[in-house]
């Protein structure tokens, strides 16, 4: 393979910040990954990250939106959701008690994904969850 040739494929989608757009994000992810054994995990992750963007940031305001990026290579599926900001604090996984009604989503994403990274992104945040498609030496067992 030529050094400048990549086998990775990347897709992007921008959605208005309405709750019904979460199902659109799920469908979009499922359609792209329809032949992958990780499709259901990816769909769940995108659903949670999209819902978080709508519920906890300016993405859920009347003029808000959120952006999804999906990158697929032979080694990894990377799912990113970028919000419009306004939350004041970076997203983080929290350990909630059994009676808590909120605050478990990013912890669930962290449990499913092999790696979760949060980046400051021009006033908002981008949360990227990676699913490794093949076992890695010394990596997270699945």
CSV table of C-alpha atoms in Angstrom, one decimal:
chain,number,residue,atom,x,y,z
A,1,UNK,CA,0.0,0.0,0.0
A,2,UNK,CA,1.2,3.5,-0.8
A,3,UNK,CA,2.1,5.6,2.3
A,4,UNK,CA,-0.5,8.2,1.5
A,5,UNK,CA,-3.3,5.7,0.9
A,6,UNK,CA,-5.7,5.0,3.7
A,7,UNK,CA,-8.3,2.3,4.1
A,8,UNK,CA,-10.2,4.3,6.7
A,9,UNK,CA,-13.6,5.7,5.7
A,10,UNK,CA,-15.1,8.7,7.4
A,11,UNK,CA,-18.7,9.9,7.4
A,12,UNK,CA,-20.3,13.0,9.0
A,13,UNK,CA,-23.8,14.2,9.8
A,14,UNK,CA,-25.1,17.4,11.4
A,15,UNK,CA,-28.4,17.2,13.2
A,16,UNK,CA,-30.7,19.9,14.6
A,17,UNK,CA,-30.8,19.6,18.4
A,18,UNK,CA,-34.3,18.1,18.6
A,19,UNK,CA,-34.9,14.9,20.6
A,20,UNK,CA,-36.2,13.0,17.5
A,21,UNK,CA,-32.8,13.5,15.9
A,22,UNK,CA,-31.3,10.9,18.3
A,23,UNK,CA,-33.2,8.1,16.4
A,24,UNK,CA,-32.0,9.6,13.1
A,25,UNK,CA,-28.4,9.4,14.5
A,26,UNK,CA,-29.0,5.8,15.5
A,27,UNK,CA,-30.4,4.8,12.1
A,28,UNK,CA,-27.5,6.6,10.3
A,29,UNK,CA,-25.0,4.7,12.4
A,30,UNK,CA,-26.8,1.3,11.9
A,31,UNK,CA,-27.0,1.9,8.1
A,32,UNK,CA,-23.2,2.6,7.8
A,33,UNK,CA,-22.2,-0.3,10.1
A,34,UNK,CA,-24.9,-2.8,9.0
A,35,UNK,CA,-22.3,-5.6,8.3
A,36,UNK,CA,-20.2,-5.0,11.5
A,37,UNK,CA,-20.6,-7.2,14.6
A,38,UNK,CA,-20.1,-3.9,16.5
A,39,UNK,CA,-23.1,-2.1,15.0
A,40,UNK,CA,-25.3,-2.5,18.0
A,41,UNK,CA,-22.7,-1.2,20.4
A,42,UNK,CA,-22.0,1.7,18.1
A,43,UNK,CA,-25.6,2.5,17.8
A,44,UNK,CA,-26.1,2.6,21.5
A,45,UNK,CA,-23.0,4.8,22.0
A,46,UNK,CA,-24.2,7.3,19.3
A,47,UNK,CA,-27.6,7.3,20.9
A,48,UNK,CA,-26.3,8.2,24.3
A,49,UNK,CA,-23.7,10.8,23.1
A,50,UNK,CA,-26.4,12.5,20.9
A,51,UNK,CA,-28.9,12.6,23.8
A,52,UNK,CA,-26.3,14.0,26.1
A,53,UNK,CA,-25.5,16.8,23.6
A,54,UNK,CA,-29.2,17.7,23.3
A,55,UNK,CA,-30.0,17.5,27.1
A,56,UNK,CA,-26.9,19.0,28.6
A,57,UNK,CA,-25.5,21.6,26.1
A,58,UNK,CA,-26.6,24.5,23.9
A,59,UNK,CA,-27.1,21.9,21.1
A,60,UNK,CA,-30.6,21.3,22.6
A,61,UNK,CA,-31.7,25.0,22.2
A,62,UNK,CA,-34.0,26.1,19.4
A,63,UNK,CA,-31.1,27.0,17.1
A,64,UNK,CA,-28.7,24.3,18.3
A,65,UNK,CA,-27.2,21.3,16.6
A,66,UNK,CA,-24.8,18.5,17.1
A,67,UNK,CA,-22.3,16.9,14.7
A,68,UNK,CA,-21.5,13.2,14.4
A,69,UNK,CA,-18.4,11.7,12.8
A,70,UNK,CA,-17.9,8.0,12.2
A,71,UNK,CA,-14.6,6.7,11.1
A,72,UNK,CA,-14.1,3.0,10.2
A,73,UNK,CA,-10.8,1.3,9.6
A,74,UNK,CA,-9.7,-2.3,9.8
A,75,UNK,CA,-8.5,-1.7,13.4
A,76,UNK,CA,-11.1,0.7,14.9
A,77,UNK,CA,-14.5,2.2,14.7
A,78,UNK,CA,-14.4,5.8,16.1
A,79,UNK,CA,-17.7,7.5,16.9
A,80,UNK,CA,-17.6,11.3,17.7
A,81,UNK,CA,-20.3,13.7,18.8
A,82,UNK,CA,-19.6,17.4,18.9
A,83,UNK,CA,-21.9,19.7,20.8
A,84,UNK,CA,-22.5,23.4,20.7
A,85,UNK,CA,-21.1,24.0,24.2
A,86,UNK,CA,-22.7,26.0,27.0
A,87,UNK,CA,-22.4,23.2,29.6
A,88,UNK,CA,-19.7,24.9,31.6
A,89,UNK,CA,-17.9,21.7,32.4
A,90,UNK,CA,-16.5,18.9,30.4
A,91,UNK,CA,-18.5,15.7,30.1
A,92,UNK,CA,-17.3,13.0,32.4
A,93,UNK,CA,-18.4,9.5,33.5
A,94,UNK,CA,-20.0,9.6,37.0
A,95,UNK,CA,-20.8,6.8,39.3
A,96,UNK,CA,-24.4,7.2,40.4
A,97,UNK,CA,-26.3,5.3,43.1
A,98,UNK,CA,-29.0,2.8,42.1
A,99,UNK,CA,-31.8,5.4,42.7
A,100,UNK,CA,-30.3,8.0,40.4
A,101,UNK,CA,-32.4,8.9,37.4
A,102,UNK,CA,-29.6,10.6,35.4
A,103,UNK,CA,-25.8,10.5,35.1
A,104,UNK,CA,-25.2,6.9,34.0
A,105,UNK,CA,-24.9,7.4,30.3
A,106,UNK,CA,-21.2,8.3,29.8
A,107,UNK,CA,-20.3,5.6,32.3
A,108,UNK,CA,-22.2,3.1,30.2
A,109,UNK,CA,-20.4,4.4,27.0
A,110,UNK,CA,-17.0,4.0,28.9
A,111,UNK,CA,-18.0,0.4,29.8
A,112,UNK,CA,-18.8,-0.5,26.2
A,113,UNK,CA,-16.1,1.3,24.3
A,114,UNK,CA,-12.4,0.4,24.5
A,115,UNK,CA,-11.5,4.1,24.9
A,116,UNK,CA,-13.4,7.3,25.4
A,117,UNK,CA,-11.7,10.7,24.9
A,118,UNK,CA,-13.2,14.2,25.5
A,119,UNK,CA,-11.8,17.2,23.6
A,120,UNK,CA,-12.5,20.9,24.0
A,121,UNK,CA,-13.9,21.9,20.6
A,122,UNK,CA,-14.3,25.6,20.0
A,123,UNK,CA,-16.5,26.3,23.0
A,124,UNK,CA,-18.2,22.9,23.0
A,125,UNK,CA,-16.9,19.4,23.5
A,126,UNK,CA,-16.3,16.4,21.2
A,127,UNK,CA,-16.7,13.0,22.8
A,128,UNK,CA,-15.1,10.2,20.9
A,129,UNK,CA,-15.7,6.5,21.7
A,130,UNK,CA,-13.5,3.9,20.0
A,131,UNK,CA,-14.4,0.3,19.4
A,132,UNK,CA,-11.5,-1.9,18.4
A,133,UNK,CA,-12.4,-4.3,15.6
A,134,UNK,CA,-9.6,-6.8,16.4
A,135,UNK,CA,-8.0,-7.8,19.6
A,136,UNK,CA,-4.9,-5.7,20.4
A,137,UNK,CA,-1.9,-7.0,22.2
A,138,UNK,CA,-2.2,-5.8,25.8
A,139,UNK,CA,-5.5,-4.1,24.9
A,140,UNK,CA,-8.9,-4.2,26.5
A,141,UNK,CA,-10.5,-7.7,26.3
A,142,UNK,CA,-14.0,-7.9,24.9
